[in-house]
Amino acid sequence: MTGGPGVDDLWRQTVEARLFASETRDAVDEVHRLNVEKRLTAIEDSLRWLVRLIVGGMVMGALAFALKGGFAPL
């Protein structure tokens, strides 16, 4: 570039500032992704147990119905 050392220094400082901002943003995004991944894993685990409880309740209800006589005439 022309214009003396002042312009080159300004350009270098601008590029360094942009690079620092980009690296900082990438680091923040990475931490955010890790937190989101942990939260999604926790939600998936909770849903898995909720489904197990619901299905287990339905199976137990069907088993209790069958053991009480089911659809047998009184």
GROMACS .gro file of C-alpha atoms in nm:
model
   74
    1MET     CA    1   0.000   0.000   0.000
    2THR     CA    2   0.111   0.355  -0.055
    3GLY     CA    3   0.087   0.643   0.183
    4GLY     CA    4   0.359   0.567   0.431
    5PRO     CA    5   0.386   0.354   0.743
    6GLY     CA    6   0.077   0.508   0.903
    7VAL     CA    7  -0.158   0.351   0.650
    8ASP     CA    8   0.010   0.011   0.677
    9ASP     CA    9  -0.013   0.021   1.056
   10LEU     CA   10  -0.378   0.119   1.041
   11TRP     CA   11  -0.450  -0.161   0.794
   12ARG     CA   12  -0.262  -0.414   1.011
   13GLN     CA   13  -0.448  -0.302   1.325
   14THR     CA   14  -0.782  -0.326   1.144
   15VAL     CA   15  -0.704  -0.677   1.019
   16GLU     CA   16  -0.585  -0.786   1.365
   17ALA     CA   17  -0.900  -0.643   1.527
   18ARG     CA   18  -1.122  -0.824   1.277
   19LEU     CA   19  -0.929  -1.148   1.327
   20PHE     CA   20  -0.956  -1.117   1.706
   21ALA     CA   21  -1.331  -1.048   1.678
   22SER     CA   22  -1.374  -1.349   1.452
   23GLU     CA   23  -1.180  -1.579   1.684
   24THR     CA   24  -1.376  -1.455   1.984
   25ARG     CA   25  -1.705  -1.509   1.804
   26ASP     CA   26  -1.597  -1.862   1.705
   27ALA     CA   27  -1.504  -1.943   2.067
   28VAL     CA   28  -1.839  -1.814   2.194
   29ASP     CA   29  -2.023  -2.013   1.925
   30GLU     CA   30  -1.836  -2.329   2.023
   31VAL     CA   31  -1.932  -2.290   2.390
   32HIS     CA   32  -2.291  -2.222   2.285
   33ARG     CA   33  -2.295  -2.538   2.070
   34LEU     CA   34  -2.163  -2.746   2.359
   35ASN     CA   35  -2.430  -2.608   2.595
   36VAL     CA   36  -2.706  -2.674   2.341
   37GLU     CA   37  -2.577  -3.028   2.290
   38LYS     CA   38  -2.586  -3.095   2.665
   39ARG     CA   39  -2.938  -2.956   2.694
   40LEU     CA   40  -3.064  -3.160   2.400
   41THR     CA   41  -2.911  -3.475   2.547
   42ALA     CA   42  -3.087  -3.407   2.877
   43ILE     CA   43  -3.419  -3.349   2.697
   44GLU     CA   44  -3.377  -3.671   2.498
   45ASP     CA   45  -3.305  -3.866   2.816
   46SER     CA   46  -3.612  -3.719   2.987
   47LEU     CA   47  -3.833  -3.801   2.690
   48ARG     CA   48  -3.695  -4.154   2.677
   49TRP     CA   49  -3.794  -4.210   3.041
   50LEU     CA   50  -4.133  -4.046   2.988
   51VAL     CA   51  -4.206  -4.283   2.698
   52ARG     CA   52  -4.092  -4.580   2.907
   53LEU     CA   53  -4.327  -4.479   3.189
   54ILE     CA   54  -4.623  -4.430   2.956
   55VAL     CA   55  -4.568  -4.759   2.773
   56GLY     CA   56  -4.508  -4.940   3.104
   57GLY     CA   57  -4.832  -4.798   3.243
   58MET     CA   58  -5.026  -4.910   2.938
   59VAL     CA   59  -4.876  -5.260   2.957
   60MET     CA   60  -4.955  -5.283   3.329
   61GLY     CA   61  -5.309  -5.160   3.266
   62ALA     CA   62  -5.361  -5.423   2.994
   63LEU     CA   63  -5.215  -5.692   3.219
   64ALA     CA   64  -5.440  -5.593   3.511
   65PHE     CA   65  -5.742  -5.589   3.278
   66ALA     CA   66  -5.655  -5.936   3.149
   67LEU     CA   67  -5.600  -6.077   3.501
   68LYS     CA   68  -5.935  -5.941   3.620
   69GLY     CA   69  -6.115  -6.135   3.349
   70GLY     CA   70  -6.082  -5.904   3.053
   71PHE     CA   71  -6.383  -5.922   2.823
   72ALA     CA   72  -6.520  -6.244   2.979
   73PRO     CA   73  -6.895  -6.234   3.041
   74LEU     CA   74  -7.001  -6.196   3.401
   0.00000   0.00000   0.00000
